[in-house]
Short mmCIF file of C-alpha atoms in Angstrom, two decimals:
data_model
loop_
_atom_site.label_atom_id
_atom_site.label_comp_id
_atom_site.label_asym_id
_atom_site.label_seq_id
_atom_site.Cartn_x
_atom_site.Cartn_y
_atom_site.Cartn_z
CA UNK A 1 -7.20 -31.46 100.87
CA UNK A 2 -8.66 -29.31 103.72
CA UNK A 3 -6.48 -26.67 102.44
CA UNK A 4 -7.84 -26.36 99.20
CA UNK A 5 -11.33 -26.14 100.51
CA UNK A 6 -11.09 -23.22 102.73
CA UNK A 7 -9.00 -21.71 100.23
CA UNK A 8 -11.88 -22.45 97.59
CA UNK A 9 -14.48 -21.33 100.57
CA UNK A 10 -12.43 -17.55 101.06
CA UNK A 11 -12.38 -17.16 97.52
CA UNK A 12 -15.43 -17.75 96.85
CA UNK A 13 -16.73 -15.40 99.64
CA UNK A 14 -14.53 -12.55 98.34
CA UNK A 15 -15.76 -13.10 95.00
CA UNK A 16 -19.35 -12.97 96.30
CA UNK A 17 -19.04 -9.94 98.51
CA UNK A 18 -16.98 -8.03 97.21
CA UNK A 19 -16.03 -9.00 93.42
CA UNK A 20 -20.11 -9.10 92.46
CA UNK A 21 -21.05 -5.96 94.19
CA UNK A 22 -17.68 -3.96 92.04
CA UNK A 23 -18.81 -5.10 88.80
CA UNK A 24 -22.10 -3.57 89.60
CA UNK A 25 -20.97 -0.54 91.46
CA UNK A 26 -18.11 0.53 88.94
CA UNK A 27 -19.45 1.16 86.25
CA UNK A 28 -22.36 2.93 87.73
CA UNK A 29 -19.46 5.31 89.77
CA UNK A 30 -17.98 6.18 86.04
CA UNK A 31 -20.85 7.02 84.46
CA UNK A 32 -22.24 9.32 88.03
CA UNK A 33 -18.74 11.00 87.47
CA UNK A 34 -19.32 12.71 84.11
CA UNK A 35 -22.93 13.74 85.10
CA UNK A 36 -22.44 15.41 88.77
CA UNK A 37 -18.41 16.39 88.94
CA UNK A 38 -18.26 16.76 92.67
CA UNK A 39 -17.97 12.68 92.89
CA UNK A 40 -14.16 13.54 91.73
CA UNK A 41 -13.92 16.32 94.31
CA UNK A 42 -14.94 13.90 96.70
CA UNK A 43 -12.04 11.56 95.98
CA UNK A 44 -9.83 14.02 96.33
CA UNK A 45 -8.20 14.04 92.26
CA UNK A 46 -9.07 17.42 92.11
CA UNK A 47 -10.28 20.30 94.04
CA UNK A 48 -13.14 22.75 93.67
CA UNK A 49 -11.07 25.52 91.68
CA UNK A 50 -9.39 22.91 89.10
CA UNK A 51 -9.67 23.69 85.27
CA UNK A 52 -12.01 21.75 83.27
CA UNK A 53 -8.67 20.10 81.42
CA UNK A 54 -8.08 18.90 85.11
CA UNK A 55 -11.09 17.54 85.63
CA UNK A 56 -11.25 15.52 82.29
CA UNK A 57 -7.88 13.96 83.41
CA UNK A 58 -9.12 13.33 86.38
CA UNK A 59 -12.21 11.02 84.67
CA UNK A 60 -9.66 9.93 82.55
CA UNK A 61 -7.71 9.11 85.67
CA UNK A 62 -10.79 7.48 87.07
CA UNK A 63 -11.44 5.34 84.14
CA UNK A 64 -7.96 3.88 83.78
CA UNK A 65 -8.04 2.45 87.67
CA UNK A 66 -11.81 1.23 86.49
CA UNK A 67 -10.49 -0.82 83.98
CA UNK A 68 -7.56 -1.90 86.15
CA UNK A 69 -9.95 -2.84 88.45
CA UNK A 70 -11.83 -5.12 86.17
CA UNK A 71 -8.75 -6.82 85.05
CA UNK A 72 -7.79 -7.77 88.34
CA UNK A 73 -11.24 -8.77 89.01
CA UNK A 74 -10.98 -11.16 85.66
CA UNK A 75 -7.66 -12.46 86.93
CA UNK A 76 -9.54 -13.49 90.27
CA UNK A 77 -12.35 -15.27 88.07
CA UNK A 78 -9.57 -17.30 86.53
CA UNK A 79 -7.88 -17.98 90.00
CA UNK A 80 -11.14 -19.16 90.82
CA UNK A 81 -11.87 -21.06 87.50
CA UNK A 82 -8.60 -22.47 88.30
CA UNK A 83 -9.17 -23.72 92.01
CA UNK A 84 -11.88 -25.70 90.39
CA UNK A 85 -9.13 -28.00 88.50
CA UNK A 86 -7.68 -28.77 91.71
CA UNK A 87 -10.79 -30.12 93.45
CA UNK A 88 -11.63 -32.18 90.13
CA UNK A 89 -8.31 -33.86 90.77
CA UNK A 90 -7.02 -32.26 86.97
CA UNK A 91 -3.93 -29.94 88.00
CA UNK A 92 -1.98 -30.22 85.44
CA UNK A 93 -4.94 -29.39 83.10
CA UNK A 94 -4.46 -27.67 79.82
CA UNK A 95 -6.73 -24.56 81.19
CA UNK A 96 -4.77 -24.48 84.40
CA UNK A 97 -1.23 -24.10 82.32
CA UNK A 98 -3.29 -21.60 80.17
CA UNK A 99 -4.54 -19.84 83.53
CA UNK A 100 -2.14 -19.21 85.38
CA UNK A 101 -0.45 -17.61 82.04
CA UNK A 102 -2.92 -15.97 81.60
CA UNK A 103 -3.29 -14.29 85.19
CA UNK A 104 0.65 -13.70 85.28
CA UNK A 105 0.38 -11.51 82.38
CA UNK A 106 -2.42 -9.56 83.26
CA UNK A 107 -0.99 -8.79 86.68
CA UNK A 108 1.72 -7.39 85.03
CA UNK A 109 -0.12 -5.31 82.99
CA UNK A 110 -1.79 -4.08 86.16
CA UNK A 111 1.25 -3.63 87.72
CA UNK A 112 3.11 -1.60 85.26
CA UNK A 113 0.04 0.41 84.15
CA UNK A 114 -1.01 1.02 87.45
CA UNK A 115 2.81 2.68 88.21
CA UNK A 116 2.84 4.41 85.15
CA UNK A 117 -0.74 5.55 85.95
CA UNK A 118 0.03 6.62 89.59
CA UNK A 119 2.88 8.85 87.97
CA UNK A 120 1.40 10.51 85.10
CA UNK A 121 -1.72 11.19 87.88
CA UNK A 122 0.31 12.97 90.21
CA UNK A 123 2.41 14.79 87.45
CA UNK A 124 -0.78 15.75 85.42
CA UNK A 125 -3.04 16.45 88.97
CA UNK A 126 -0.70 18.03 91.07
CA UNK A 127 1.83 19.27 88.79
CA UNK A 128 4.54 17.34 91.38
CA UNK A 129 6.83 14.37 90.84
CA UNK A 130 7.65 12.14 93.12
CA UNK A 131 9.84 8.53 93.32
CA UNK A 132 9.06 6.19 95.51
CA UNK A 133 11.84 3.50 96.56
CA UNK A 134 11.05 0.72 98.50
CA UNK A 135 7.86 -1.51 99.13
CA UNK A 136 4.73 -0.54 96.96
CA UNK A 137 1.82 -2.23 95.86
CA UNK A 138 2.70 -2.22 91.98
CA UNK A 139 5.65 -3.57 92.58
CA UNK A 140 3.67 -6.56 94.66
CA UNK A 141 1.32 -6.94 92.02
CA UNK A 142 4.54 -7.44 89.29
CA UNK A 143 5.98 -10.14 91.23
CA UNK A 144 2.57 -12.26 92.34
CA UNK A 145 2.02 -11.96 88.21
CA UNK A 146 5.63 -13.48 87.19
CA UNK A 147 4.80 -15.70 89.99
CA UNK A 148 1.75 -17.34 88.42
CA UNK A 149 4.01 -17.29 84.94
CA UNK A 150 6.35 -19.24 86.77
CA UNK A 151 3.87 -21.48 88.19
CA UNK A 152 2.70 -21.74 84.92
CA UNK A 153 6.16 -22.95 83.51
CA UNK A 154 6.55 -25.19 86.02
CA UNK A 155 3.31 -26.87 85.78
CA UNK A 156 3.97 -27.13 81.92
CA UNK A 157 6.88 -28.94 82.60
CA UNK A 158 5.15 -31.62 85.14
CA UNK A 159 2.23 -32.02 83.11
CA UNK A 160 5.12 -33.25 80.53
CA UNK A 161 6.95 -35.53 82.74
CA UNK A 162 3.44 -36.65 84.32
CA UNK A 163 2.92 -37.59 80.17
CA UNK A 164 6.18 -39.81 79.76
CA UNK A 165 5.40 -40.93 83.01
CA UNK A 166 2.24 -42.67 82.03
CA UNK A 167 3.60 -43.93 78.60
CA UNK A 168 6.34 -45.56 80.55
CA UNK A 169 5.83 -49.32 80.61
CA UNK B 1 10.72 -42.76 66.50
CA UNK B 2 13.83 -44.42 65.89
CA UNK B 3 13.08 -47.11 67.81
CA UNK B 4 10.92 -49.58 66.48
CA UNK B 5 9.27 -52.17 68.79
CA UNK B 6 9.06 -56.26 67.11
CA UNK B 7 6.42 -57.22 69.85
CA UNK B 8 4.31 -58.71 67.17
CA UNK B 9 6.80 -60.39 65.27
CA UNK B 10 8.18 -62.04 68.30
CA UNK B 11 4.84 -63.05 69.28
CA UNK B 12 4.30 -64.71 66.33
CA UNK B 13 7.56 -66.37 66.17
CA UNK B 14 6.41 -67.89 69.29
CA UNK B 15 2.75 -68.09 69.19
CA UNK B 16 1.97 -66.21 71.84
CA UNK B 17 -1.04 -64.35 72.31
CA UNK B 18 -0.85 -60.22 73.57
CA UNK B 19 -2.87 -61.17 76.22
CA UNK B 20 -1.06 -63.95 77.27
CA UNK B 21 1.89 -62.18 77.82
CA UNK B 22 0.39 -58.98 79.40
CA UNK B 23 -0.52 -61.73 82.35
CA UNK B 24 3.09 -63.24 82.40
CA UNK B 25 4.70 -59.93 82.41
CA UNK B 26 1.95 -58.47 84.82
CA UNK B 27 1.27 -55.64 83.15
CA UNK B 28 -2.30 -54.54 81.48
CA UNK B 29 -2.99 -55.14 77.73
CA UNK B 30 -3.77 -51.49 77.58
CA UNK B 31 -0.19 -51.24 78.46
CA UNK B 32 0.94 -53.75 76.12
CA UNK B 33 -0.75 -52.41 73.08
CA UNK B 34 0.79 -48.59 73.79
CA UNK B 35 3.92 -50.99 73.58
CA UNK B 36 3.51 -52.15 70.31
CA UNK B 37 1.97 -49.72 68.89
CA UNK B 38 5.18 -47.51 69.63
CA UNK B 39 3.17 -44.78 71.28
CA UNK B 40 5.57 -45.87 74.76
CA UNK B 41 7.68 -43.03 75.94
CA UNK B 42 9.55 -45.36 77.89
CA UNK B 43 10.18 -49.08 79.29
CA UNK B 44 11.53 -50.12 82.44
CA UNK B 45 14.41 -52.59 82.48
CA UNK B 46 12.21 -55.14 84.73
CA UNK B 47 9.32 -54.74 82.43
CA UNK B 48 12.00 -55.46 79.59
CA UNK B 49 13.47 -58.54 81.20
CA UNK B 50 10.00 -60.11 82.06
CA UNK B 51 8.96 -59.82 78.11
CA UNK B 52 12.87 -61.44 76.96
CA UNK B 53 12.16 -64.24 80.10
CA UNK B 54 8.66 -64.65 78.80
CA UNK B 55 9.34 -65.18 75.08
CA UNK B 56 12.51 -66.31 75.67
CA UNK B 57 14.89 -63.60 73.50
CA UNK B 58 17.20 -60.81 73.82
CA UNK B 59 16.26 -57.21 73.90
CA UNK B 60 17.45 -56.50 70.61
CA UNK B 61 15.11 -59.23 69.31
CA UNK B 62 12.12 -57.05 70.50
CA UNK B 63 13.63 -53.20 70.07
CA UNK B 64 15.07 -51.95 66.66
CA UNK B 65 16.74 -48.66 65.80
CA UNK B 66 15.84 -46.75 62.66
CA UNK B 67 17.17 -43.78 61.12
CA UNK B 68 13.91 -41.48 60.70
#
């Protein structure tokens, strides 16, 4: 099980530097935006002659990948709470099932929010739209989430058979 | 379950206690009571023959089918 404890060690060093310091940091960069309006300038949403409607979509825009953020964030805390099974020696755990649901479905979310997002930002922002075949990101994030609801499936169906198997005599 | 397990009946028939045959058969008495209480998923055929050797019956003595 060497495996699982360098994958437990990288996890939990990503969630320590740079999960911990987001949660902080985020909400702190939302609330800067509405009170000094350059921060958005400086990310490049919208530029220094943009109408105030702009602007607001912009926050709005900012916002929306905030709270995407934080889901993915949640779905790493549950990767992590999940990791935990598996060095207890409980995989097929009632939580883990539940878990890796659980994550699946919020990474879709992310996924299809964060395309829909990306869209409507560009359209709204630059008054341009623009298709993109081919490898992206979203489309990553869409298949690592029905992944983890296969996974979850699957593991349903062991912890099953791992049932019968013990009330076989 | 429509199948009903006659451990006990068979037992008594033979006066034979549970954990007398959990040590023939080699299997726990933990084991033996998820037998007869029916909460057993399954039973292996050698598991099956050692309890029909050991209280000397056919299968059909110790497994019964009901209609629910």
């Amino acid at each position: 099980m060497k495996k699982l404890i360098v994958l437990k060690s990288l996890v939990d060093y990503t969630w320590i530097i740079s999960c911990i310091p987001l949660l902080v940091a985020l909400p702190v960069i939302v609330v800067w935006m509405f009170f000094d309006t350059k921060l958005i300038e400086k990310l490049n949403l919208v530029s220094s002659e943009s109408t105030s409607t702009e602007l607001v979509y912009a926050m709005f825009y900012v916002i929306l990948l905030s709270v995407l953020v934080y889901i993915g964030i949640y779905c790493f805390y549950l990767f992590r709470k999940t990791l935990r099974y598996f060095q207890r020696s409980k995989p097929f755990h009632h939580d883990v099932i539940q878990n890796f649901n659980k994550i699946g479905k919020l990474l879709n979310v992310i996924g299809i929010v964060g395309c829909l997002g990306i869209f409507l930002g560009q359209f709204i922002l630059t008054d341009s739209v623009s298709i993109t075949f081919g490898f992206s990101p979203y489309v990553m994030i869409i298949c690592l989430g029905l992944f983890f609801m296969v996974l979850s499936e699957l593991f349903k169906g062991a912890k099953v058979a791992k049932e019968e198997n013990e009330l076989t005599i | 379950m429509a199948i009903i397990v006659n451990l006990d009946i068979m037992l008594a028939k033979r006066g034979m206690k549970s954990y007398e045959l959990a040590e023939i058969v080699g299997i726990t008495t933990a084991n033996l009571s998820i037998l007869k209480t029916g909460k057993a998923k399954a039973i292996r055929f050698s598991t099956l023959e050692a309890i029909c050797k050991a209280l000397d019956c056919q299968p059909a003595d110790i497994l019964a089918y009901v209609e629910d």
